[in-house]
Tab-separated table of C-alpha atoms in Angstrom:
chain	number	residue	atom	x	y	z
A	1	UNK	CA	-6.974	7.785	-25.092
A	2	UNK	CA	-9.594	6.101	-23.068
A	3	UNK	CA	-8.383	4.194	-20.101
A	4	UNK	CA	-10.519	1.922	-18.040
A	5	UNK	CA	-9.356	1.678	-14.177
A	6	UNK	CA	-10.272	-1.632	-12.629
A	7	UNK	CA	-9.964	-1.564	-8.880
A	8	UNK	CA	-10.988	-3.093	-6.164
A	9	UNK	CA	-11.968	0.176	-4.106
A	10	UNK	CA	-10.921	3.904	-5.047
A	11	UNK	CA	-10.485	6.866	-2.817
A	12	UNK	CA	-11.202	8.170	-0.480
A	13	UNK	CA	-11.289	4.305	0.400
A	14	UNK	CA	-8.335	4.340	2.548
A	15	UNK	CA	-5.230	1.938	1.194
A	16	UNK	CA	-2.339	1.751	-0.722
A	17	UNK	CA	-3.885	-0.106	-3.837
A	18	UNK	CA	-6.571	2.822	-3.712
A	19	UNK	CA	-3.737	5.651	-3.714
A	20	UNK	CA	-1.488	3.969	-6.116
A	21	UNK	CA	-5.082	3.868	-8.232
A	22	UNK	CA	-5.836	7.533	-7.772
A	23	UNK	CA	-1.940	8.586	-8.758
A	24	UNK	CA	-2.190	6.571	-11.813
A	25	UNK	CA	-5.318	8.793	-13.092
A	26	UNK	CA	-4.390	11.996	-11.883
A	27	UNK	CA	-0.876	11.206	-13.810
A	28	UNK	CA	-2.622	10.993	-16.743
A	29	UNK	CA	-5.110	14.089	-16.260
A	30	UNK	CA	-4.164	15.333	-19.630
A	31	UNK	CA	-4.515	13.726	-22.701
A	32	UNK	CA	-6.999	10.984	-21.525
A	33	UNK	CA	-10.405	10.362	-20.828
A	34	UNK	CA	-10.809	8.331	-17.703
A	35	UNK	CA	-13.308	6.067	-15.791
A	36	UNK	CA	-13.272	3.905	-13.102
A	37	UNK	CA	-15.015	0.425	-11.805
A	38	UNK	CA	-14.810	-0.778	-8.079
A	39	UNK	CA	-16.338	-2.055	-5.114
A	40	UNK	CA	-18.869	0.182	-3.257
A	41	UNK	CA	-18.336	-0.027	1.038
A	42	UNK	CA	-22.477	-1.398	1.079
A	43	UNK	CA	-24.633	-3.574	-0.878
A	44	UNK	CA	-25.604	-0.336	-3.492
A	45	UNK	CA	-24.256	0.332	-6.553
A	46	UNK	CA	-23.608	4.063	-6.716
A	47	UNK	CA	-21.981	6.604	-9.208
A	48	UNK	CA	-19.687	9.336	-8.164
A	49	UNK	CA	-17.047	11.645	-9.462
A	50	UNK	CA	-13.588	12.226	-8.065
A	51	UNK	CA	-11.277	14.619	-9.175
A	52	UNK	CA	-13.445	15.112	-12.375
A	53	UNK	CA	-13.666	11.535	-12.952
A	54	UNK	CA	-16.613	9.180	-12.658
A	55	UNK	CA	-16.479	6.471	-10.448
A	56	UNK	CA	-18.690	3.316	-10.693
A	57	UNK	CA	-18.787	1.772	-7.462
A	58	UNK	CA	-20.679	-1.565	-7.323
A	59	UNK	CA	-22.515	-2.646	-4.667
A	60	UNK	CA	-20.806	-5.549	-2.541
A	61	UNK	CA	-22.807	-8.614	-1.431
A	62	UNK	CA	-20.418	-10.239	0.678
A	63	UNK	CA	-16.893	-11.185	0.714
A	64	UNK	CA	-15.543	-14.554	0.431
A	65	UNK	CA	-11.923	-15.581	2.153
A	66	UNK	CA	-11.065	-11.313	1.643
A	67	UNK	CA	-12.580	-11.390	-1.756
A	68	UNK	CA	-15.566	-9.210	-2.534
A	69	UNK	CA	-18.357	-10.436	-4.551
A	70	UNK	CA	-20.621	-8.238	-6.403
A	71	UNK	CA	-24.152	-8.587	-8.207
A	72	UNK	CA	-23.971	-5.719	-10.283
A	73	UNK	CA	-20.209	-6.012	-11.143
A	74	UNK	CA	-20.407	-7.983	-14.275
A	75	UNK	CA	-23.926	-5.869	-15.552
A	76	UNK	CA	-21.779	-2.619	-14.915
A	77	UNK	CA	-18.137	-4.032	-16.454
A	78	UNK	CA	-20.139	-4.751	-19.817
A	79	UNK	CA	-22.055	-1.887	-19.809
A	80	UNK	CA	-19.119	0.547	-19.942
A	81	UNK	CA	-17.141	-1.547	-22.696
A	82	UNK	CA	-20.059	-1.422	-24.609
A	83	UNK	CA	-20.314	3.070	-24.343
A	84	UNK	CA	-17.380	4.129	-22.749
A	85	UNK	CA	-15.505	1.278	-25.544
A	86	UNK	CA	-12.094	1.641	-23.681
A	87	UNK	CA	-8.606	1.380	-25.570
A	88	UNK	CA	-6.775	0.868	-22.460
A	89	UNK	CA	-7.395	-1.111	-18.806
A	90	UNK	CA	-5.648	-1.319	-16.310
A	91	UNK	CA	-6.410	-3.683	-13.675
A	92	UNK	CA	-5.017	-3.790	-9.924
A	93	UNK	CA	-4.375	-7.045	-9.078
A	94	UNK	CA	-5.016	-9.482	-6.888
A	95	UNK	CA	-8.863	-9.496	-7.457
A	96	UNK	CA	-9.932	-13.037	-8.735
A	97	UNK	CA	-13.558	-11.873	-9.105
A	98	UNK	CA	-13.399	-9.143	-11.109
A	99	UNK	CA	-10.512	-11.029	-12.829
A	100	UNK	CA	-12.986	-13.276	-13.995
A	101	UNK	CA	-15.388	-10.864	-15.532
A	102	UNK	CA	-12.591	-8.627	-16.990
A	103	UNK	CA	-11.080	-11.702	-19.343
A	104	UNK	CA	-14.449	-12.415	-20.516
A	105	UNK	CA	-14.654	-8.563	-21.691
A	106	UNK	CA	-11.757	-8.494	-22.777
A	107	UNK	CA	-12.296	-12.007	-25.285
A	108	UNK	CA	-14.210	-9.412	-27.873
A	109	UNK	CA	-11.890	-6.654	-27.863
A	110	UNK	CA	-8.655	-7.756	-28.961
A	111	UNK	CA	-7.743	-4.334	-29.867
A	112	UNK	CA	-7.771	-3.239	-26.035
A	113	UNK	CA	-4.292	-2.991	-24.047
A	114	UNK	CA	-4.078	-4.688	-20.771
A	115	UNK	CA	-2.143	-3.224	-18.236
A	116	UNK	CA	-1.641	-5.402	-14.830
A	117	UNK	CA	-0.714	-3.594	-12.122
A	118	UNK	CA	0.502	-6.308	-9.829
A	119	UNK	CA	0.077	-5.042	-6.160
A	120	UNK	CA	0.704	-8.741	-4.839
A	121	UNK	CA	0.368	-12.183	-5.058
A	122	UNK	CA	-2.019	-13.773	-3.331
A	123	UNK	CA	-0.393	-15.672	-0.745
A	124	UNK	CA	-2.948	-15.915	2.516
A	125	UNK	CA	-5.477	-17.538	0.914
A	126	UNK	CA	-3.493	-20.905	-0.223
A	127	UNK	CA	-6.937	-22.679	-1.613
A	128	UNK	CA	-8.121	-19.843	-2.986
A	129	UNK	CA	-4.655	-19.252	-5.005
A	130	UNK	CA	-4.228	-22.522	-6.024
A	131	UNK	CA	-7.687	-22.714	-7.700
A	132	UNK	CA	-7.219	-18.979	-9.360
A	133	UNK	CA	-3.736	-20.066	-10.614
A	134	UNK	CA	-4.709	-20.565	-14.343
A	135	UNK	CA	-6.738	-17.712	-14.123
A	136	UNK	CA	-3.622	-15.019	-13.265
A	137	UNK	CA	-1.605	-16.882	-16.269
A	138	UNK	CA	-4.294	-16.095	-18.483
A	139	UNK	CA	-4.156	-12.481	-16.993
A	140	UNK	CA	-0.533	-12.511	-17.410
A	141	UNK	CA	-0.626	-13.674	-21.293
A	142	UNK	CA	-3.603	-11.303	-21.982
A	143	UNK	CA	-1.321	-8.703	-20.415
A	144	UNK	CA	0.277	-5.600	-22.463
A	145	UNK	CA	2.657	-4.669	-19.762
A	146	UNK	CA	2.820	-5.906	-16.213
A	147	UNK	CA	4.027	-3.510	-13.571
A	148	UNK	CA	5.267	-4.407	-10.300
A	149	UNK	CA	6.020	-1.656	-7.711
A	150	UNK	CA	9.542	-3.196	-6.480
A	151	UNK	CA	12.116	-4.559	-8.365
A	152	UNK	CA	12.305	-7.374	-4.988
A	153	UNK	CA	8.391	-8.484	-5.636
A	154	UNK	CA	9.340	-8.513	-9.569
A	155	UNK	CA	12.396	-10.874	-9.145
A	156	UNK	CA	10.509	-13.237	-5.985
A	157	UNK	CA	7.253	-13.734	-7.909
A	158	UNK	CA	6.495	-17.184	-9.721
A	159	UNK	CA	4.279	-15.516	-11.911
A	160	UNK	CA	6.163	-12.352	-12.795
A	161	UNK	CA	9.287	-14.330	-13.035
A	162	UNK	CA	7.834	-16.105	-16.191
A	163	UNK	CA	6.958	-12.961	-17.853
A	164	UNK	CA	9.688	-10.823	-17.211
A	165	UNK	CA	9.978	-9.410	-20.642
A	166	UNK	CA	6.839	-7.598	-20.518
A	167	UNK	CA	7.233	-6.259	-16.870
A	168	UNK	CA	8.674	-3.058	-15.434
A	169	UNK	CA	8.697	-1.580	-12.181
A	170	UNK	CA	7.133	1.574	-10.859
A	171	UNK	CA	7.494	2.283	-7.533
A	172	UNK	CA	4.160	3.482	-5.692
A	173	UNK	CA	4.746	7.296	-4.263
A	174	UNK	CA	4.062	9.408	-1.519
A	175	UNK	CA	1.627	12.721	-1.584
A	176	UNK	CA	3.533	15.585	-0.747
A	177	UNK	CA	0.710	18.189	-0.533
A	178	UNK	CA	-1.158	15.679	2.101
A	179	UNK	CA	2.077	15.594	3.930
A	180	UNK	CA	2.820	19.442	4.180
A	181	UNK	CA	2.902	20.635	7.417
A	182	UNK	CA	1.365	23.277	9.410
A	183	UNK	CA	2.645	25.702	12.630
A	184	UNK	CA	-0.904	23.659	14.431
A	185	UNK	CA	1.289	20.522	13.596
A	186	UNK	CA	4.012	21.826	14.439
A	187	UNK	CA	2.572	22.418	17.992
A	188	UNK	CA	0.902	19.321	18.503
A	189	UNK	CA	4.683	17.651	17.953
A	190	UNK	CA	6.428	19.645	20.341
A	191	UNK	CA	3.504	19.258	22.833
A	192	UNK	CA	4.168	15.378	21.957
A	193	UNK	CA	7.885	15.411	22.609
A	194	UNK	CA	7.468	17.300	25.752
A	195	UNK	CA	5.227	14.838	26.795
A	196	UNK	CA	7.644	12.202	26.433
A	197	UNK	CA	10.838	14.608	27.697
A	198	UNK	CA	13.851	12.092	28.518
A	199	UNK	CA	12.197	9.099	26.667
A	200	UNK	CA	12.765	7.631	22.939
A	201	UNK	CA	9.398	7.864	20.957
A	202	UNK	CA	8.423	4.762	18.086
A	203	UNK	CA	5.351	5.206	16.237
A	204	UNK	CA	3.685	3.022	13.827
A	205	UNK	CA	0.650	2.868	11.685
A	206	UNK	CA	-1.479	1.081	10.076
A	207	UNK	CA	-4.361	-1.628	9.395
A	208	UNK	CA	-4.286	-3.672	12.884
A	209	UNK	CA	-4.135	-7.137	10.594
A	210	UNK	CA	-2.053	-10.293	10.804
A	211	UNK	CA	0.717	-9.193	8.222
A	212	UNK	CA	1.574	-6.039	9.960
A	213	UNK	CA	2.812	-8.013	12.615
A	214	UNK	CA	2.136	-5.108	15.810
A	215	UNK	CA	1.848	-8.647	17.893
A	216	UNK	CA	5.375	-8.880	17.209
A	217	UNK	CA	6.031	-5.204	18.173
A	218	UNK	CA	4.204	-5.957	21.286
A	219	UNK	CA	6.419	-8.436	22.088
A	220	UNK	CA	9.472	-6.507	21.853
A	221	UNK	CA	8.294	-3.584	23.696
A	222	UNK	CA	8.044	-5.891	26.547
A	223	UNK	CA	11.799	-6.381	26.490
A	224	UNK	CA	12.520	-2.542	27.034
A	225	UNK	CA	12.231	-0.731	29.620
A	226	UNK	CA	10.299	2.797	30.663
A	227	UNK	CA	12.768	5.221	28.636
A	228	UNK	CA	10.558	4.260	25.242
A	229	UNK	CA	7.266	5.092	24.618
A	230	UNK	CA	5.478	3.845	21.615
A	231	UNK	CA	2.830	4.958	19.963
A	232	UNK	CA	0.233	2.622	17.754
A	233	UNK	CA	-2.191	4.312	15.144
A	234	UNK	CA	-5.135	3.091	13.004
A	235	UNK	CA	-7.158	-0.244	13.833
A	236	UNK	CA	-8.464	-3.297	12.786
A	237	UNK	CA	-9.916	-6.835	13.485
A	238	UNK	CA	-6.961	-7.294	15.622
A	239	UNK	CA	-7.305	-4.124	17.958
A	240	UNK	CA	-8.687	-5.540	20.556
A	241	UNK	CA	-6.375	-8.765	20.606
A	242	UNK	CA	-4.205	-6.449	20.050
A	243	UNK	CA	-4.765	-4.163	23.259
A	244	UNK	CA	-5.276	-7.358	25.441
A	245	UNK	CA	-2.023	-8.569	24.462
A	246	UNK	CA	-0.320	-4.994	25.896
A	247	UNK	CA	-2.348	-4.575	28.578
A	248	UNK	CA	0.059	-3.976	31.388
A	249	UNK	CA	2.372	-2.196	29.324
A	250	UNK	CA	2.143	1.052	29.770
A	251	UNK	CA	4.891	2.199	27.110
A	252	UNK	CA	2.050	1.337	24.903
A	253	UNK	CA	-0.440	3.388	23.760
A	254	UNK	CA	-3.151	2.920	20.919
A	255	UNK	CA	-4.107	6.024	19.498
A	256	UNK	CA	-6.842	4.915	17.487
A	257	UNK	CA	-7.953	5.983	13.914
A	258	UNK	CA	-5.952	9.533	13.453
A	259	UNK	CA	-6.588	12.353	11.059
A	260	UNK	CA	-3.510	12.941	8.669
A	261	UNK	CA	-2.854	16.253	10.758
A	262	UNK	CA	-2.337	14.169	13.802
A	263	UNK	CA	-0.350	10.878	11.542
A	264	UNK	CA	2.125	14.235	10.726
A	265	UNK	CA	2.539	15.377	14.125
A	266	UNK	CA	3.532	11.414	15.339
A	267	UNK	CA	5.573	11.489	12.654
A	268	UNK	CA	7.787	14.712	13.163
A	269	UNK	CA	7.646	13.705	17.028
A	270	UNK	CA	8.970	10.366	16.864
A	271	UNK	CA	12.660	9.184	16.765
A	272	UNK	CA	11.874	5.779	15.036
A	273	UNK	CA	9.585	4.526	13.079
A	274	UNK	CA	8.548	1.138	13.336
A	275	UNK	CA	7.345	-0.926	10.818
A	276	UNK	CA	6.701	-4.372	11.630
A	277	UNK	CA	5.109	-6.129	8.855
A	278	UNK	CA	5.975	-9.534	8.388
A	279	UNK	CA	4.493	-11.130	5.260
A	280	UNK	CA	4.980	-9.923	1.411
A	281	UNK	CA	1.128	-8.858	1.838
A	282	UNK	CA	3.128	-6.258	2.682
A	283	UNK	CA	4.156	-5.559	-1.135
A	284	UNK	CA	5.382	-2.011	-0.781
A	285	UNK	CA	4.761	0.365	2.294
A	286	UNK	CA	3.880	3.692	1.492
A	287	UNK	CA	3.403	4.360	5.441
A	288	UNK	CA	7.114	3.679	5.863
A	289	UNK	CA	8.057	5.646	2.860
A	290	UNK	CA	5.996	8.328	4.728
A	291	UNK	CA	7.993	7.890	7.746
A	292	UNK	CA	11.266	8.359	5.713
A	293	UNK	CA	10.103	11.381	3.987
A	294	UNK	CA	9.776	13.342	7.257
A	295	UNK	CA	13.440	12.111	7.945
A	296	UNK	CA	12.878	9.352	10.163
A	297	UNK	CA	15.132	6.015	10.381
A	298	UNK	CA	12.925	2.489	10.150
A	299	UNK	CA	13.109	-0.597	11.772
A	300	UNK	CA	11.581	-3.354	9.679
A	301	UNK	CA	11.613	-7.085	9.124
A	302	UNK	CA	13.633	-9.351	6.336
A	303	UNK	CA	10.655	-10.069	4.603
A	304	UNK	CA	11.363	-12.537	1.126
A	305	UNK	CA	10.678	-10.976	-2.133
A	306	UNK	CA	8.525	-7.811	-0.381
A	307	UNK	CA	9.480	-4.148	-1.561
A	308	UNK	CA	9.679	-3.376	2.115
A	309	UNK	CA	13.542	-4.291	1.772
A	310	UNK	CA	13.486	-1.900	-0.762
A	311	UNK	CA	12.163	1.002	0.407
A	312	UNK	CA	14.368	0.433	3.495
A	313	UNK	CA	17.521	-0.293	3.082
A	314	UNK	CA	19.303	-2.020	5.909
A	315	UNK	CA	21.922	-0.013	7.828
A	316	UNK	CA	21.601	3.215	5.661
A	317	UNK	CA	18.098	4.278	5.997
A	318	UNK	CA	17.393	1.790	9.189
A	319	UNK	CA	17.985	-1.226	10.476
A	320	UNK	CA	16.758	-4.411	9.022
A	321	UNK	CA	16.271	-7.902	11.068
A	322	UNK	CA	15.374	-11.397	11.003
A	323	UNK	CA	11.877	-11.916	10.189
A	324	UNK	CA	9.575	-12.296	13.523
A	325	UNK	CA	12.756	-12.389	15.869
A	326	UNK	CA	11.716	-10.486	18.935
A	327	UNK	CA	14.554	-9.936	20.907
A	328	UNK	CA	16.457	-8.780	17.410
A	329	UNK	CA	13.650	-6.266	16.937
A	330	UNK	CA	14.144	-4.613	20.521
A	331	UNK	CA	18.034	-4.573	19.983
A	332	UNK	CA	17.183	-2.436	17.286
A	333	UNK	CA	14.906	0.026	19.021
A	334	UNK	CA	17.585	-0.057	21.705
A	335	UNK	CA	20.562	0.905	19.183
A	336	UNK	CA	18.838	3.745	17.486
A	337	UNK	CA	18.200	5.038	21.472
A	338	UNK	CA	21.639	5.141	22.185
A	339	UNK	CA	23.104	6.127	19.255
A	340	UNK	CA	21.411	9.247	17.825
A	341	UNK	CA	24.760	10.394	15.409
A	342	UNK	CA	23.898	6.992	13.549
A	343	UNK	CA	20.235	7.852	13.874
A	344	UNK	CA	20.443	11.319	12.274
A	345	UNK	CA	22.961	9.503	9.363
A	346	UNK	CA	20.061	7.300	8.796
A	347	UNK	CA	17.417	9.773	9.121
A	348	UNK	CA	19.259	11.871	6.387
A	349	UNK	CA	19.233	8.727	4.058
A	350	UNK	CA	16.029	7.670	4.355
A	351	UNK	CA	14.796	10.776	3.387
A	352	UNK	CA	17.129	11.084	0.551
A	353	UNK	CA	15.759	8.248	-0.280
A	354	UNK	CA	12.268	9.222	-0.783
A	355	UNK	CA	12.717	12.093	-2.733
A	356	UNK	CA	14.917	10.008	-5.634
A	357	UNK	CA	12.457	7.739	-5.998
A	358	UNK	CA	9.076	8.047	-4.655
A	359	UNK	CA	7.946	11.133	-4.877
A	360	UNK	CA	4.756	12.176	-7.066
A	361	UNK	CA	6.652	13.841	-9.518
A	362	UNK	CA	8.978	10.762	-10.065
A	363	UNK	CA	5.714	8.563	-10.379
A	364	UNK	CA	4.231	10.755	-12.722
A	365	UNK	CA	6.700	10.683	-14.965
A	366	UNK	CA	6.987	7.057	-15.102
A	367	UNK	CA	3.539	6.677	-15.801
A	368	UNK	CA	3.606	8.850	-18.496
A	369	UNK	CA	6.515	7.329	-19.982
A	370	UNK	CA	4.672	3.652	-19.703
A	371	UNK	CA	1.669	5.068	-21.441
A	372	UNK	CA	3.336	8.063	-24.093
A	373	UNK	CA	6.827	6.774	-24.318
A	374	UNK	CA	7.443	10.149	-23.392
């Protein structure tokens, strides 16, 4: 079998899509011939291998509300129908642009499976979704199967809603290997807890954009008092909004871009894990899966339709509150302070959790059967 991987970037871009791209090929290792097409992080198109497998990554011109445009996209797409000839894509979505390039290939080869992997819709950009609406039905139609990664995006989508029959769900998965831990992490956690003797510890990480919603984390720390300490990772366009908005608050502290080393360390240090995210941009959440993996109880928002509600599940893995309510969201930090019995019962849980359903193996297995019927 030769599968085609349509993406908008590919590791070691960092990003769920990106992981969730990389799983799907090294799933498949055996028995298939794989390529890939994505975007490149600069205006060159270059070729690369990863894992054994060659990776075209096309130069980006510019990007137009969050949607990369690419000169050499449509050259390159053709180019490997016509010699790698393909009897199998599958296409992350939402990516209008390549969408667009991708049906056009697709028009003389009739005999090629589809596969949608449907990460989201695309619900920032209103315009830009309205005009791209015919274009994801004609996606849809074209598609072989259609795979959501929650069975809450599957049932809240109005475009996977009217194709149910050919969608599934397949749950994105964590990377136990990158999440092993070492005695140096180890050390760095206790050093961390010491630190922060007599206090409760949150972390969080992430992209600092709108629909993580730290603003609203922000917020709430400012309703507790100097028994918590919380810890924000990764950055953003927002950071420095971000760090204006706490400045004063010296629970909070933004630790920047971290290696995964130091993301394990956080994690194994911290009693809660907060995950803020407020929009169903927010499709899945492998960060918070993370989190529960490594035994730690979540605090998220009800968020419509996103598989954040169902990788947490409110009041057995953590607690779950009304969307963007501030004072709800501290009661919750608060709670799992003062009650660590219900804290270790959710802890337990949410790690439980994990390994039923997201782990690699689990994944793999679900991609084979999609593909082998295995």
């Amino acid at each position: 079998m030769k599968i085609l991987h349509v993406t908008n970037y590919y590791h070691p871009h960092i990003g769920g899509i990106e992981q969730t791209a990389r799983d799907i090929v090294n799933s498949l290792s055996e028995g298939a011939e794989h390529k890939i097409i994505c975007f490149n992080d600069d205006k060159k198109t270059a070729v690369d291998c990863v894992d054994g497998v060659e990776v075209v990554r096309c130069g980006a011109f510019v990007k137009v509300a969050s949607q990369v445009v690419s000169f050499d996209f449509k050259k390159r797409l053709k180019k490997l129908f016509k010699e790698f000839n393909p009897d199998t894509v599958v296409f992350h979505y939402p990516n209008p642009f390549e969408a667009h390039y991708l049906l056009k290939c697709l028009k003389k080869r009739r005999d090629c499976k589809l596969i949608v992997w449907w990460h989201l819709d695309i619900t920032k950009q209103k315009i830009l979704g309205k005009f791209f609406v015919g274009q994801s039905k004609r996606l849809l139609n074209r598609a072989w199967k259609v795979i959501a990664t929650s069975p809450n995006y599957l049932n809240s989508s109005p475009f996977l809603s009217k194709v149910k029959q050919k969608c599934c769900v397949i749950p994105s998965c964590i990377n136990e290997e990158r999440l092993a831990v070492s005695n140096a992490v180890k050390e760095k956690a206790e050093k961390i807890k010491q630190e922060n003797c007599g206090r409760t510890v949150c972390f969080t990480l992430g992209r600092h954009v709108e629909y993580k919603g730290y603003e609203y984390l922000i917020k709430a720390s400012a309703l507790l008092d100097e028994s918590f300490k919380i810890y924000i990772g990764g950055k953003g366009k927002l950071t420095e909004s971000l760090k204006k908005q706490a400045s004063g608050d010296k629970k909070i502290e933004f630790l920047g871009k971290i290696s995964d080393d130091d993301m394990k360390a956080y994690m194994l240090a911290c009693d809660v894990y907060c995950f803020p995210s407020i929009t169903k941009n927010e499709a899945f959440g492998l960060a918070l899966a993370e989190a529960m993996y490594f035994g730690k109880p979540a605090i998220t928002f009800t968020i419509d339709g996103s598989g954040v509600n169902f990788v947490n599940i409110k009041n057995e893995t953590g607690l779950e509150v009304e969307n963007r309510n501030v004072e709800k969201y501290a009661e919750a930090i608060k709670l799992m302070a003062s009650a660590p019995d219900l804290r270790d019962k959710y802890a337990k849980s949410a790690r439980e959790r994990v390994l039923e359903l997201f782990t690699y193996e689990k994944f793999k297995n679900n991609v084979k059967t999609l593909f082998y019927g295995e």
